[in-house]
XYZ file of C-alpha atoms in Angstrom:
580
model
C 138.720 62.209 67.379
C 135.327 61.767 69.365
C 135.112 62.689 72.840
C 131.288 62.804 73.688
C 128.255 60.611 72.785
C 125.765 63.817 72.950
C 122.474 62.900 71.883
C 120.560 59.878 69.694
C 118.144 61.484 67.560
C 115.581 60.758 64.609
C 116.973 61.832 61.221
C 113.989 62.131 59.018
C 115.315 62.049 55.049
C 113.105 63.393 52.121
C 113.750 62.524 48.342
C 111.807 62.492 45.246
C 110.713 58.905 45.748
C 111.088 58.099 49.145
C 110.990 59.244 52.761
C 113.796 57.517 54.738
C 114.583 57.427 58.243
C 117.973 57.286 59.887
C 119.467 57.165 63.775
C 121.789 60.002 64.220
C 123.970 60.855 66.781
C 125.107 64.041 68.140
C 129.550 64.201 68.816
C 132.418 66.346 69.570
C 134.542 66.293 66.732
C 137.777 68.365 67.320
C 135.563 70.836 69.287
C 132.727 71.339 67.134
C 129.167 69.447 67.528
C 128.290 66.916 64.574
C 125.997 64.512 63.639
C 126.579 61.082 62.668
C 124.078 58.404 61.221
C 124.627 55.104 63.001
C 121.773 53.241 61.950
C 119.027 53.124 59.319
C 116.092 52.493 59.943
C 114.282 52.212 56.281
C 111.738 53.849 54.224
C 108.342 55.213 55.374
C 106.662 53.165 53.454
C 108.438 49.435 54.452
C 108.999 50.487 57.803
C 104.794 50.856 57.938
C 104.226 47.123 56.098
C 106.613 45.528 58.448
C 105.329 47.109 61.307
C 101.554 46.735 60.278
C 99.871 50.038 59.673
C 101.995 51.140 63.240
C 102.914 54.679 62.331
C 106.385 54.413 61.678
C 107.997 58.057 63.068
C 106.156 57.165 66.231
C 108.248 53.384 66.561
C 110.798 54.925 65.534
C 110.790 57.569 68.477
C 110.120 55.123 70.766
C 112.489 52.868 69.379
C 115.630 55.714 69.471
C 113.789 56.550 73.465
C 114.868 53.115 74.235
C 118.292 53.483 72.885
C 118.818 56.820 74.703
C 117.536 55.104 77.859
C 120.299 52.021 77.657
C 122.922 54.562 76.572
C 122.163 56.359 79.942
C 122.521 53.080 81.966
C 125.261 51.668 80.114
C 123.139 48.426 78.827
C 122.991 48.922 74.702
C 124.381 46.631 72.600
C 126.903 48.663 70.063
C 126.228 46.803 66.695
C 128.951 47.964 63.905
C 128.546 48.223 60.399
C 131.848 47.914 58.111
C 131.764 47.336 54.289
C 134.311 45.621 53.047
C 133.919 48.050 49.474
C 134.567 51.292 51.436
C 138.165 52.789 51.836
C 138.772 54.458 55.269
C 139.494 58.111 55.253
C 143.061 59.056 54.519
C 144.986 60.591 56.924
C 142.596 60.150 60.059
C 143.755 58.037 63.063
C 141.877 55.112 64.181
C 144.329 53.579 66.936
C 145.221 55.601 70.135
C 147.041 54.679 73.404
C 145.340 54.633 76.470
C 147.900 53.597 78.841
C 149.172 57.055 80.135
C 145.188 57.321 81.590
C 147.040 55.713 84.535
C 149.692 57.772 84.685
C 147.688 60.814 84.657
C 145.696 59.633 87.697
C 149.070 59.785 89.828
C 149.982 62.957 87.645
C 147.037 64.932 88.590
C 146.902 63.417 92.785
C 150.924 64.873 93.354
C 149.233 68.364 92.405
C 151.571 68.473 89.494
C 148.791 71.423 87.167
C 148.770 73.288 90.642
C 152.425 73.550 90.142
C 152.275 74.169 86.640
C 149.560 76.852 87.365
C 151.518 78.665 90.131
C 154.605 78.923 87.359
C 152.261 80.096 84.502
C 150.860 83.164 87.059
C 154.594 84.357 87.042
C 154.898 84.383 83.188
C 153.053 85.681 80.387
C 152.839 83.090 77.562
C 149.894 81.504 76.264
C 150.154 77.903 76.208
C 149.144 75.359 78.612
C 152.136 74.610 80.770
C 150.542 72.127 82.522
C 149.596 70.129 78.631
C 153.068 70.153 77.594
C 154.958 68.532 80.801
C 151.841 66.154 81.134
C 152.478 65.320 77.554
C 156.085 65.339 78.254
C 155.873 63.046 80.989
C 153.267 60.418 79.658
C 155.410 60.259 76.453
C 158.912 60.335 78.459
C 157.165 56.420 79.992
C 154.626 55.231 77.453
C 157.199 55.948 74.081
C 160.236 57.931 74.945
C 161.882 59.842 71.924
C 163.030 62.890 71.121
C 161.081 66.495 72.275
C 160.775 67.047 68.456
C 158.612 63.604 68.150
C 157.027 64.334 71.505
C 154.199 65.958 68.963
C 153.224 63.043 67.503
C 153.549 60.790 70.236
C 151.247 63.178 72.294
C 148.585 62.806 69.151
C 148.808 59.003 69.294
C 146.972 59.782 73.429
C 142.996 59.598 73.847
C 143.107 63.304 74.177
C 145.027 65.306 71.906
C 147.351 67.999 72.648
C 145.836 71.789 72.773
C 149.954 73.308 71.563
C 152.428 73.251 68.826
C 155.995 72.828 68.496
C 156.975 75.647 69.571
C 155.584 75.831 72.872
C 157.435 72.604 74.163
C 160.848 74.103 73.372
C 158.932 77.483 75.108
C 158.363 75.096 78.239
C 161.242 73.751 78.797
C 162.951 76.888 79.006
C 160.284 77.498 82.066
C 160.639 74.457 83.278
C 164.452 74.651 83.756
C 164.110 78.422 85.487
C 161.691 76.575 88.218
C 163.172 72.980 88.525
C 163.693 73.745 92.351
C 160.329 74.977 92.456
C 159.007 71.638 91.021
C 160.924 69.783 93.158
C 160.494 70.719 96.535
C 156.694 71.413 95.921
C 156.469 68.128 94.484
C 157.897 66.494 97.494
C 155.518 68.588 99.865
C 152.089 66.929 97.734
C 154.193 63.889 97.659
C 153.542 63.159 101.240
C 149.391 63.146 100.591
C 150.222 60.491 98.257
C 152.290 58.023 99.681
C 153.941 57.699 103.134
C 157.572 58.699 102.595
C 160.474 57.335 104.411
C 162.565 60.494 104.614
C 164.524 59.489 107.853
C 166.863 57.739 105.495
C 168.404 59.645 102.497
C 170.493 58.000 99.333
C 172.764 59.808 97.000
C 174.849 58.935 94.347
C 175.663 59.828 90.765
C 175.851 59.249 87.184
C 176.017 60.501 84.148
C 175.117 60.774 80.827
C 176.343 61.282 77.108
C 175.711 63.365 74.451
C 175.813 62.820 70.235
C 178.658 65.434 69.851
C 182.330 65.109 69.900
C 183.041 68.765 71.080
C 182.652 69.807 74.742
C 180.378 72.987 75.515
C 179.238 74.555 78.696
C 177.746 71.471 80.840
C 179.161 68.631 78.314
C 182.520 68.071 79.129
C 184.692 65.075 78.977
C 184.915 63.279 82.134
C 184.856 60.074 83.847
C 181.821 58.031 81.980
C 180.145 55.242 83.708
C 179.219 53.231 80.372
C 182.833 54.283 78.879
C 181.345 56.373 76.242
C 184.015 58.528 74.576
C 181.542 61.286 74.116
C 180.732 64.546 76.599
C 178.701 64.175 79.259
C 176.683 66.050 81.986
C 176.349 64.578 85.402
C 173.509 63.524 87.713
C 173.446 64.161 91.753
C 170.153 62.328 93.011
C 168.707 61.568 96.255
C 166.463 58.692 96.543
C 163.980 58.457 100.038
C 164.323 55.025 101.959
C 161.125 54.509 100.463
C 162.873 54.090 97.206
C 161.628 57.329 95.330
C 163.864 59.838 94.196
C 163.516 62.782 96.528
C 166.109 65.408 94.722
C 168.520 66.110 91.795
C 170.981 68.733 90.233
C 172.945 68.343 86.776
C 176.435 69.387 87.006
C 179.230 69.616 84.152
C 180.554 66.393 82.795
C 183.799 66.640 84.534
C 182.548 67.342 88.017
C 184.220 65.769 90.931
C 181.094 63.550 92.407
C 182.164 64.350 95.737
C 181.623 67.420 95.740
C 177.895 67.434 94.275
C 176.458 66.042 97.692
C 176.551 69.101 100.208
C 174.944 71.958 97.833
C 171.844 69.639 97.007
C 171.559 68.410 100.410
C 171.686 71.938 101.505
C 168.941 72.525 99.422
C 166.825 69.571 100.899
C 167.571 71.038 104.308
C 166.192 74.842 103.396
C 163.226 73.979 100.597
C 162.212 70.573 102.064
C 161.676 71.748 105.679
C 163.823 68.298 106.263
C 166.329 68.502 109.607
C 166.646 64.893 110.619
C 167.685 62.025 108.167
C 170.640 59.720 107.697
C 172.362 59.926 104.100
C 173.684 56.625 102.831
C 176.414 57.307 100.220
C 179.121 54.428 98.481
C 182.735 55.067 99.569
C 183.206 57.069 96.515
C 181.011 59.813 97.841
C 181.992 59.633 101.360
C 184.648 62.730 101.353
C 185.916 63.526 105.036
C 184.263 66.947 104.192
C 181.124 64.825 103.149
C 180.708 62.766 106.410
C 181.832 65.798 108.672
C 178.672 67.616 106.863
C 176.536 64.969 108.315
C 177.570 64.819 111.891
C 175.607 67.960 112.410
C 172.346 68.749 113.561
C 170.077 65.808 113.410
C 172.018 64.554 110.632
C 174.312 61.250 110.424
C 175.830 59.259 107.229
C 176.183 55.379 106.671
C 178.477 55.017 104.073
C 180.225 51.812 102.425
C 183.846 51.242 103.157
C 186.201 49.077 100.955
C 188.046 46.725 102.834
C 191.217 46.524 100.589
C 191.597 50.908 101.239
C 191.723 50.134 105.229
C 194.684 51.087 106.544
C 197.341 47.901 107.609
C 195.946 46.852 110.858
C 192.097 47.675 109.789
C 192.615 45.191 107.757
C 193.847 42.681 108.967
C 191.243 42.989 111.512
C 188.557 42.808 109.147
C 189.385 40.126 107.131
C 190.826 37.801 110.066
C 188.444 34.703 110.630
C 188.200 34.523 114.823
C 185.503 36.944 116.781
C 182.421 37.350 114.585
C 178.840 37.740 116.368
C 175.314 36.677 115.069
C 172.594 38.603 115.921
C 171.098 37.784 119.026
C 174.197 35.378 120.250
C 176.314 36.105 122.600
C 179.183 33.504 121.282
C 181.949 34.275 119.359
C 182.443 32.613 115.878
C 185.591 31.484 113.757
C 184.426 31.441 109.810
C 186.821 28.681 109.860
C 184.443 26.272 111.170
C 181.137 28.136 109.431
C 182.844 26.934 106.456
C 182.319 23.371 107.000
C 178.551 23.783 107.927
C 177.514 25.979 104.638
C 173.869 24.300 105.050
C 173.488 25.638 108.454
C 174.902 28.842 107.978
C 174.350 29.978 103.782
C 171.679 32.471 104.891
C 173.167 34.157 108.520
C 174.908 37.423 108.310
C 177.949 37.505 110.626
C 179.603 41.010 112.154
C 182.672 42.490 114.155
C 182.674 46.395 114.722
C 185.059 48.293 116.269
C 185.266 52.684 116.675
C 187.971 54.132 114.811
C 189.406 57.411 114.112
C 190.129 58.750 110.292
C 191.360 62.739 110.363
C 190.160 63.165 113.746
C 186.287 62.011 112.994
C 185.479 59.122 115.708
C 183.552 56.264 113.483
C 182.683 53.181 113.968
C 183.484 50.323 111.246
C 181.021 47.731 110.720
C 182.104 44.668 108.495
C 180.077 42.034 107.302
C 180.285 38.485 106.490
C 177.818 35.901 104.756
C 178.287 32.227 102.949
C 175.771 33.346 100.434
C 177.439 36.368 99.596
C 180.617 34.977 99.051
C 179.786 31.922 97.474
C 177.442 34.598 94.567
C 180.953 36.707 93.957
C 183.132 33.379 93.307
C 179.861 32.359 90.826
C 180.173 35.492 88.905
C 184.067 35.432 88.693
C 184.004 32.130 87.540
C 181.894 32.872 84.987
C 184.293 35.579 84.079
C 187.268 33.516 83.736
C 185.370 30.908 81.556
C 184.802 34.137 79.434
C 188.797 35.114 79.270
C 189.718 31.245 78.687
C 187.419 31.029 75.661
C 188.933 34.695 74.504
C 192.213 33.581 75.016
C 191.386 30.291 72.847
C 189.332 31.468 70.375
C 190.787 35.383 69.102
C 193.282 37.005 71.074
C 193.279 39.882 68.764
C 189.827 41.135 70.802
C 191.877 41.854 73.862
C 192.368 45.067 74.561
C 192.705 47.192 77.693
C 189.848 46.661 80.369
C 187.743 48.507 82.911
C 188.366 47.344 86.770
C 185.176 45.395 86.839
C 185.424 44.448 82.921
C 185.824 39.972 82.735
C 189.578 40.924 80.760
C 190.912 42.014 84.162
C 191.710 38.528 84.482
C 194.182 38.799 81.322
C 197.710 38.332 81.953
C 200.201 39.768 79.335
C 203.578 37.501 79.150
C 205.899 39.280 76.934
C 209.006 37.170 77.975
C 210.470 33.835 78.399
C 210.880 32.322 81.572
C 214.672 33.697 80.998
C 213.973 37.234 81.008
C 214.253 37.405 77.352
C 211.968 38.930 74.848
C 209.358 36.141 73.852
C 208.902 36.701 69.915
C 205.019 36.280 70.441
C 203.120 37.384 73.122
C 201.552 35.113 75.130
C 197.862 35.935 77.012
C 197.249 33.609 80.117
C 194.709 33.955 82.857
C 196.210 35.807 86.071
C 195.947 33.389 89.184
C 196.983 35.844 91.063
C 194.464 38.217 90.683
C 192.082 35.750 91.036
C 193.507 34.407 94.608
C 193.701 38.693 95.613
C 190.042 39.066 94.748
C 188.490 35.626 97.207
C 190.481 37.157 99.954
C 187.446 39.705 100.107
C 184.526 37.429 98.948
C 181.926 37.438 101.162
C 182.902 40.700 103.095
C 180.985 44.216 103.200
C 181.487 46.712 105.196
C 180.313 50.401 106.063
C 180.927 53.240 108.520
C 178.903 55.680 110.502
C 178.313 57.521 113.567
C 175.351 55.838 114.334
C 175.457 53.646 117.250
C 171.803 51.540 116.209
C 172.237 47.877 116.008
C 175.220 46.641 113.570
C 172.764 44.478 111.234
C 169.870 47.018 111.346
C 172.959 49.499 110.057
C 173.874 47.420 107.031
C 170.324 46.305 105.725
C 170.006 49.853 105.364
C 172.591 50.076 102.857
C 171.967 46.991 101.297
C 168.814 48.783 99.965
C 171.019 51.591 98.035
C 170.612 49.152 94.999
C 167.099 50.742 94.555
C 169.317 54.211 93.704
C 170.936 52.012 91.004
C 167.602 50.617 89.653
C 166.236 54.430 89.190
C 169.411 55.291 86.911
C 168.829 52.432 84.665
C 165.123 53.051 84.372
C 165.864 56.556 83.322
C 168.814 55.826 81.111
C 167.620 52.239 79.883
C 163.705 52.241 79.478
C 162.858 56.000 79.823
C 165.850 56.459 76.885
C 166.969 59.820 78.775
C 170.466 59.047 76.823
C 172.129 59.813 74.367
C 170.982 63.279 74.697
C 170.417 65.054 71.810
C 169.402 68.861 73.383
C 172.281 71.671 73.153
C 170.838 74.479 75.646
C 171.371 73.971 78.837
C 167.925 75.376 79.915
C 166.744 72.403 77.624
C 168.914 69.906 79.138
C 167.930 70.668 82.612
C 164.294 70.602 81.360
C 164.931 67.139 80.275
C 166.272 65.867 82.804
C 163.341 67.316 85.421
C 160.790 65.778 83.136
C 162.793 62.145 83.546
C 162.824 63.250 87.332
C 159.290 63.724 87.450
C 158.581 60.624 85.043
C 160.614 58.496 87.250
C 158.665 59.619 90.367
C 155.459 58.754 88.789
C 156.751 55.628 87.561
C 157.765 54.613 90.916
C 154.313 55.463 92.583
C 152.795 53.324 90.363
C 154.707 50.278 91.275
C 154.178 51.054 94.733
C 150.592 51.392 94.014
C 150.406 47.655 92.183
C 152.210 46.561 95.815
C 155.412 46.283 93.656
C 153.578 42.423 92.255
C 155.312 43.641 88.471
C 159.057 44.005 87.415
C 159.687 47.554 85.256
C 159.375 45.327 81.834
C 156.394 44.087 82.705
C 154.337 47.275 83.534
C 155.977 49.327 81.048
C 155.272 46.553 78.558
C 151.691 45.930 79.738
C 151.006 50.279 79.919
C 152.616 50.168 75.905
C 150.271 47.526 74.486
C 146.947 49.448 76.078
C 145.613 50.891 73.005
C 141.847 51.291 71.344
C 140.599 51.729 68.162
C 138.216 54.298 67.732
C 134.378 53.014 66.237
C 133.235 56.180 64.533
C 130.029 57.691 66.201
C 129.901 54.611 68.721
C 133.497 54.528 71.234
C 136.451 53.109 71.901
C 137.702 48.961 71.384
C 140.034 47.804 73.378
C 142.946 46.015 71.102
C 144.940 45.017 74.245
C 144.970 41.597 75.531
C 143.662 41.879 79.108
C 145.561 40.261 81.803
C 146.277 40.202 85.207
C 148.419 43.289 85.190
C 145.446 44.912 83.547
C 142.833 43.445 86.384
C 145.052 45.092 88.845
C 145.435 48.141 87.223
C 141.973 48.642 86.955
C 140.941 47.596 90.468
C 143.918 49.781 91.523
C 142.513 52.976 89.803
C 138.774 52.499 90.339
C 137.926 52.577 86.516
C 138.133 50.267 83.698
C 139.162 50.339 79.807
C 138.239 46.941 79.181
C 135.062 46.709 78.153
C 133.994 45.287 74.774
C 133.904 48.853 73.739
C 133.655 52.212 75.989
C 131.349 54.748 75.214
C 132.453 57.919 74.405
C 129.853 59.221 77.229
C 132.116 56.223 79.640
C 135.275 57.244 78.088
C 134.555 60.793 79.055
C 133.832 60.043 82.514
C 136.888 57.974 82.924
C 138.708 61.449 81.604
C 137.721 63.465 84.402
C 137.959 60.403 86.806
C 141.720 60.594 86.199
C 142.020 64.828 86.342
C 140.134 64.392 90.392
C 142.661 64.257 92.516
């Protein structure tokens, strides 16, 4: 592949008949300087009857001057010749992606090869660390697959990659030994990036499967979140209420999540240099030992509570429709009457709060109420139970045992007669009662905390935890970070730093764009950005340019979409994207 237009030069050609004269050009080719003829220009002899009696090596001097001089300025018209007779040369790529050029920008600006070159002074190999993670990283967003393809995704990029094999395996076992390392000193160049929200924290968990049936060291059978009957690791990550992930640790499969939240936070508080921040967990997080953690120092929690766990009286408290407030009014409200004004009232959020005391912690309990809310749960459940009446009708032989939040929940099994005997068939009817159990909550959130901030200002912060949920299905949905198919747990961790880092990245870009794109569209839009390489002359775009693009480019400062880039523009834009 190209990388430089050098030099345009006169190629004088002598043969038995004729003396001919050509435009060459001077190139990188795979680090070696070559010449390429890009134009003739014709014999000696016609070039000196068409130009009458003009000496034709002096024209043609002046001629390739002018070229040289447009070249410089950026003004010459590329003209392409292609013969339909001639057979391109086997086995050499025409068609590269140019999309990770973007990525690399943001790459090189979070100091990401200073990291990479403060690891590499510690060890004594000699590949470029900082090539492989960049590669692993652009390829991780712009075509995920496995670290084994990762070579020949990395030689579908503008520049290739300077290692083998070998020495991506070699880095990941690196990159696993200094995953703190990368993290906290990513965090630190982080903040000359982007302004980070670090006063609020979120953490939660997942996990992820494997493509073996046997459990080993990490992998172990536990509680999967997509019901995969397969081993799995799990994933603690903290997320900054800016929405980027902050944080994470891998822990074995069968890890109880609640106890994953206190030895990463405690490494926040040590390699961070962070004191003061409030984590936001979901109930299933929020261990007593969990929220006593965070009472200390500077620290506090805001954690969501489910209503139907409250003890007796809690409640019935919470879910009783006299005394709710409104921001801002001093009245009391029965939901009673908000009922029969949902026009005036879809959009308000409505609270009661009270201090309680669970195992000797003083909290207070904040619940929730809003028309809106509710009225989006009973849509979804009554999509669910149009789902389970068509089941029921249609092939009763599909229902099998469900997940809490699967549609089949609503299911009833009637194994006998309305006289206690055994029914000969079994029947399957939809369970009112479940359904009338579940509206008793509709509409209602709540959270505690130790925080005494206003009540609303507490739960908009947790309404944002969704963000936490978007980052897991980036990684495990469009960054493909599952199934996993690594063995080593070195290698796993390694993987799972580079979707850290990817993720990070990713989300600096859509803050960048000023968050105008969904995930589809500027993964989709990065994907299609490819060029086609003109031999001795650049780079054509084969991307449709579009909005996203027009953005991108104003965003970054440089642009790809020109008729055709120069290798002389193209390596500019290189080294435009290595400056932080």
């Amino acid at each position: 592949m190209n990388t430089e237009g050098l030099t345009t030069k006169l190629l004088i050609s002598k043969s038995k008949n004729s003396v001919s004269l050509y435009v060459a050009k001077s190139i990188w080719r795979n680090g070696k300087s070559t010449s390429e003829i890009v134009e003739k220009l014709g014999t000696i002899d016609a070039l000196r009857t068409k130009l009458n009696g003009q000496d034709p090596i002096q024209w043609a001097k002046e001629y390739i001057a002018e070229l040289n001089k447009k070249e410089k300025e950026g003004k010459q018209d590329i003209i392409v010749k292609l013969s339909p007779a001639k057979i391109i040369s086997k086995d050499e790529k025409y068609v590269f992606s140019a999309g990770y050029l973007f990525l690399q920008k943001i790459y090189y600006e979070l100091g990401l090869h200073k990291i990479c070159k403060k690891i590499s002074e510690n060890y004594k190999f000699a590949f470029d660390l900082n090539s492989v993670l960049s590669r692993l990283v652009y390829a991780r967003i712009i075509s995920p697959s496995s670290k084994s393809k990762t070579m020949d995704e990395a030689e579908k990029f503008l520049e290739q990659p300077d290692f083998e094999l070998q020495h991506i395996y070699r880095g990941l076992e690196v990159l696993a030994k200094e995953s703190d390392f990368i993290q906290s000193q990513l965090y630190k160049n982080s903040k000359n990036v982007f302004k980070r929200n670090t006063n609020i924290l979120y953490y939660d968990c997942t996990n992820f499967y494997f493509e073996i049936d046997q459990e080993k060291d990490d992998k172990q059978y536990g509680a999967s979140k997509e019901h995969q009957p397969k081993p799995i690791v799990q994933m603690g990550l903290f997320m900054d209420g800016s929405g980027i992930p902050l944080a994470m640790n891998i822990n074995p499969g069968n890890t109880n999540e609640q106890t994953t939240l206190r030895p990463l936070e405690k490494k926040i508080l040590k390699d961070f240099e962070l004191s003061r921040f409030i984590v936001c967990t979901d109930a299933g997080l929020a261990s007593q030992k969990n929220r006593e953690f965070n009472t200390k120092g500077e620290r506090a929690f805001i954690t969501t509570q489910s209503i139907k766990q409250l003890k007796g009286h809690l409640k019935e408290w919470a879910l009783d429709y006299k005394g709710w407030s409104l921001p801002g009014k001093d009245e009391k409200y029965d939901l009673t009457e908000i009922e029969k004004e949902p026009d005036k009232y879809e959009d308000a959020i409505f609270y009661k709060e009270r201090w309680i005391n669970e195992n000797n912690l003083e909290q207070r309990l904040i619940v929730t109420f809003c028309l809106k809310y509710r009225n989006y749960q009973r849509y979804i459940r009554n999509s669910q139970v149009e789902r389970v009446k068509k089941i029921i009708e249609s092939n009763p032989t599909k229902i099998k045992k469900s997940h809490p939040n699967d549609y089949k929940r609503f299911i009833k099994r009637n194994a006998y007669t309305t006289d206690g005997e055994i029914a000969e068939n079994v029947q399957y009817v939809i369970n009112e009662n479940l359904i009338a159990q579940e509206e008793k909550y509709d509409g209602f959130y709540a959270v505690c905390t130790v925080l005494e901030d206003d009540a609303t200002e507490i739960t908009k912060i947790m309404k944002n935890s969704w963000e936490i949920e978007e980052c897991f299905r980036i990684m495990k949905t469009d960054f493909k970070a599952r199934p996993v198919y690594l063995s080593r747990r070195d290698r796993i961790i390694a993987h799972f730093i580079t979707c850290f880092i990817s993720l990070i990245i990713y989300r600096f870009l859509e803050k960048k764009l000023g968050e105008k794109y969904t995930c589809s569209e500027i993964l989709s839009g990065l994907r299609s950005m490819a060029f086609k390489e003109i031999k001795g002359k650049g780079y054509m775009p084969i991307y449709t340019r579009t909005d996203f693009t027009d953005d991108l480019h104003g965003t970054f400062g440089f642009r790809t979409d020109y008729e055709i880039v120069t290798y002389k523009q193209m390596k500019k834009i290189f080294k435009m994207t290595k400056t932080p």
